[in-house]
mmCIF file of C-alpha atoms in Angstrom:
data_model
loop_
_atom_site.group_PDB
_atom_site.id
_atom_site.type_symbol
_atom_site.label_atom_id
_atom_site.label_comp_id
_atom_site.label_asym_id
_atom_site.label_seq_id
_atom_site.Cartn_x
_atom_site.Cartn_y
_atom_site.Cartn_z
ATOM 1 C CA MET A 91 -0.044 0.038 -0.116
ATOM 2 C CA ARG A 92 1.379 3.318 -0.920
ATOM 3 C CA LEU A 93 1.347 6.081 1.776
ATOM 4 C CA SER A 94 -1.632 8.623 1.111
ATOM 5 C CA PRO A 95 -2.971 11.261 3.104
ATOM 6 C CA TYR A 96 -6.220 9.273 3.218
ATOM 7 C CA LEU A 97 -4.290 6.338 4.605
ATOM 8 C CA ARG A 98 -2.560 8.296 7.163
ATOM 9 C CA SER A 99 -5.841 9.941 8.126
ATOM 10 C CA LEU A 100 -7.231 6.486 8.535
ATOM 11 C CA VAL A 101 -4.151 5.273 10.827
ATOM 12 C CA ALA A 102 -4.581 8.581 13.040
ATOM 13 C CA ALA A 103 -8.530 8.057 13.266
ATOM 14 C CA SER A 104 -7.774 4.422 14.401
ATOM 15 C CA ILE A 105 -4.951 5.388 17.143
ATOM 16 C CA ASP A 106 -7.385 8.053 18.246
ATOM 17 C CA THR A 107 -10.288 5.709 18.743
ATOM 18 C CA TRP A 108 -8.084 3.071 20.335
ATOM 19 C CA TYR A 109 -6.640 5.682 22.863
ATOM 20 C CA SER A 110 -10.091 6.955 23.533
ATOM 21 C CA ASN A 111 -11.542 3.633 24.288
ATOM 22 C CA HIS A 112 -8.413 2.438 26.304
ATOM 23 C CA GLN A 113 -7.099 5.737 28.105
ATOM 24 C CA SER A 114 -8.192 4.358 31.515
ATOM 25 C CA ASP A 115 -6.678 0.986 31.088
ATOM 26 C CA THR A 116 -3.658 0.152 33.348
ATOM 27 C CA ILE A 117 -0.529 -1.258 31.740
ATOM 28 C CA ALA A 118 -1.482 -4.466 32.867
ATOM 29 C CA ALA A 119 -4.805 -4.626 31.185
ATOM 30 C CA VAL A 120 -3.176 -3.325 27.867
ATOM 31 C CA ALA A 121 -0.460 -6.009 28.113
ATOM 32 C CA ALA A 122 -3.063 -8.698 28.889
ATOM 33 C CA SER A 123 -5.276 -7.747 25.887
ATOM 34 C CA LEU A 124 -2.155 -8.290 23.672
ATOM 35 C CA PRO A 125 -1.535 -11.754 22.078
ATOM 36 C CA ILE A 126 2.018 -12.193 23.533
ATOM 37 C CA ASP A 127 3.319 -15.699 23.585
ATOM 38 C CA THR A 128 5.048 -15.890 27.136
ATOM 39 C CA SER A 129 7.388 -18.562 26.015
ATOM 40 C CA LEU A 130 9.020 -16.066 23.525
ATOM 41 C CA ALA A 131 9.021 -12.992 25.852
ATOM 42 C CA SER A 132 11.972 -14.242 27.838
ATOM 43 C CA PRO A 133 14.198 -14.771 24.998
ATOM 44 C CA LEU A 134 13.039 -11.467 23.559
ATOM 45 C CA SER A 135 13.897 -9.758 26.730
ATOM 46 C CA THR A 136 17.179 -11.398 27.021
ATOM 47 C CA ALA A 137 18.154 -10.235 23.396
ATOM 48 C CA LEU A 138 16.923 -6.823 23.954
ATOM 49 C CA ARG A 139 18.622 -6.206 27.285
ATOM 50 C CA PRO A 140 21.998 -5.093 25.720
ATOM 51 C CA ILE A 141 20.134 -2.773 23.477
ATOM 52 C CA ILE A 142 18.205 -1.076 26.345
ATOM 53 C CA GLN A 143 21.393 -1.008 28.555
ATOM 54 C CA ASP A 144 23.066 1.035 25.766
ATOM 55 C CA ALA A 145 20.297 3.337 25.483
ATOM 56 C CA LEU A 146 20.183 3.808 29.269
ATOM 57 C CA ASP A 147 23.710 4.449 29.316
ATOM 58 C CA SER A 148 23.529 7.075 26.330
ATOM 59 C CA SER A 149 23.978 10.662 27.460
ATOM 60 C CA TRP A 150 21.751 11.614 24.722
ATOM 61 C CA PHE A 151 19.168 9.265 25.901
ATOM 62 C CA THR A 152 19.257 10.443 29.513
ATOM 63 C CA ALA A 153 19.315 14.192 28.556
ATOM 64 C CA HIS A 154 16.273 13.650 26.382
ATOM 65 C CA ILE A 155 14.197 11.795 29.125
ATOM 66 C CA ARG A 156 15.263 14.472 31.741
ATOM 67 C CA GLU A 157 14.069 17.164 29.185
ATOM 68 C CA MET A 158 10.770 15.383 28.590
ATOM 69 C CA LEU A 159 10.183 14.988 32.349
ATOM 70 C CA GLN A 160 10.951 18.393 33.079
ATOM 71 C CA ALA A 161 8.503 19.690 30.683
ATOM 72 C CA PHE A 162 5.826 17.237 31.823
ATOM 73 C CA TYR A 163 6.292 18.320 35.524
ATOM 74 C CA ALA A 164 6.465 21.936 34.457
ATOM 75 C CA GLN A 165 2.766 21.954 33.184
ATOM 76 C CA PRO A 166 0.470 23.875 35.457
ATOM 77 C CA ALA A 167 -2.107 21.031 35.746
ATOM 78 C CA ILE A 168 0.573 18.651 36.769
ATOM 79 C CA LYS A 169 1.942 21.168 39.308
ATOM 80 C CA ALA A 170 -1.554 21.743 40.444
ATOM 81 C CA SER A 171 -2.012 17.893 41.174
ATOM 82 C CA PHE A 172 1.089 17.939 43.491
ATOM 83 C CA ALA A 173 0.139 21.050 45.322
ATOM 84 C CA GLY A 174 0.037 20.213 49.034
ATOM 85 C CA HIS A 175 2.326 17.174 48.602
ATOM 86 C CA GLY A 176 5.613 18.895 49.088
ATOM 87 C CA ASP A 177 7.873 20.656 46.432
ATOM 88 C CA GLU A 178 8.787 17.427 44.535
ATOM 89 C CA PRO A 179 6.771 14.734 42.575
ATOM 90 C CA ARG A 180 6.768 11.533 44.154
#
């Protein structure tokens, strides 16, 4: 299939619909709904461990995550949700 504006709009609408229907699901509920073969999960996690460790050790990655978290916690609504719970988010 070629990538067209129509296909992109279908994909975007599908993602929006899925998110709207599942935004209150827990991570465990989302994971349970996925058809994951648990016998394959362990070898996959073992294979991905070095890649994940390299990413975590990367100064670029940690700086990027720090920037994203600072932007998240700087939002007025997030700050307000922590009002009265001390200066630092838990």
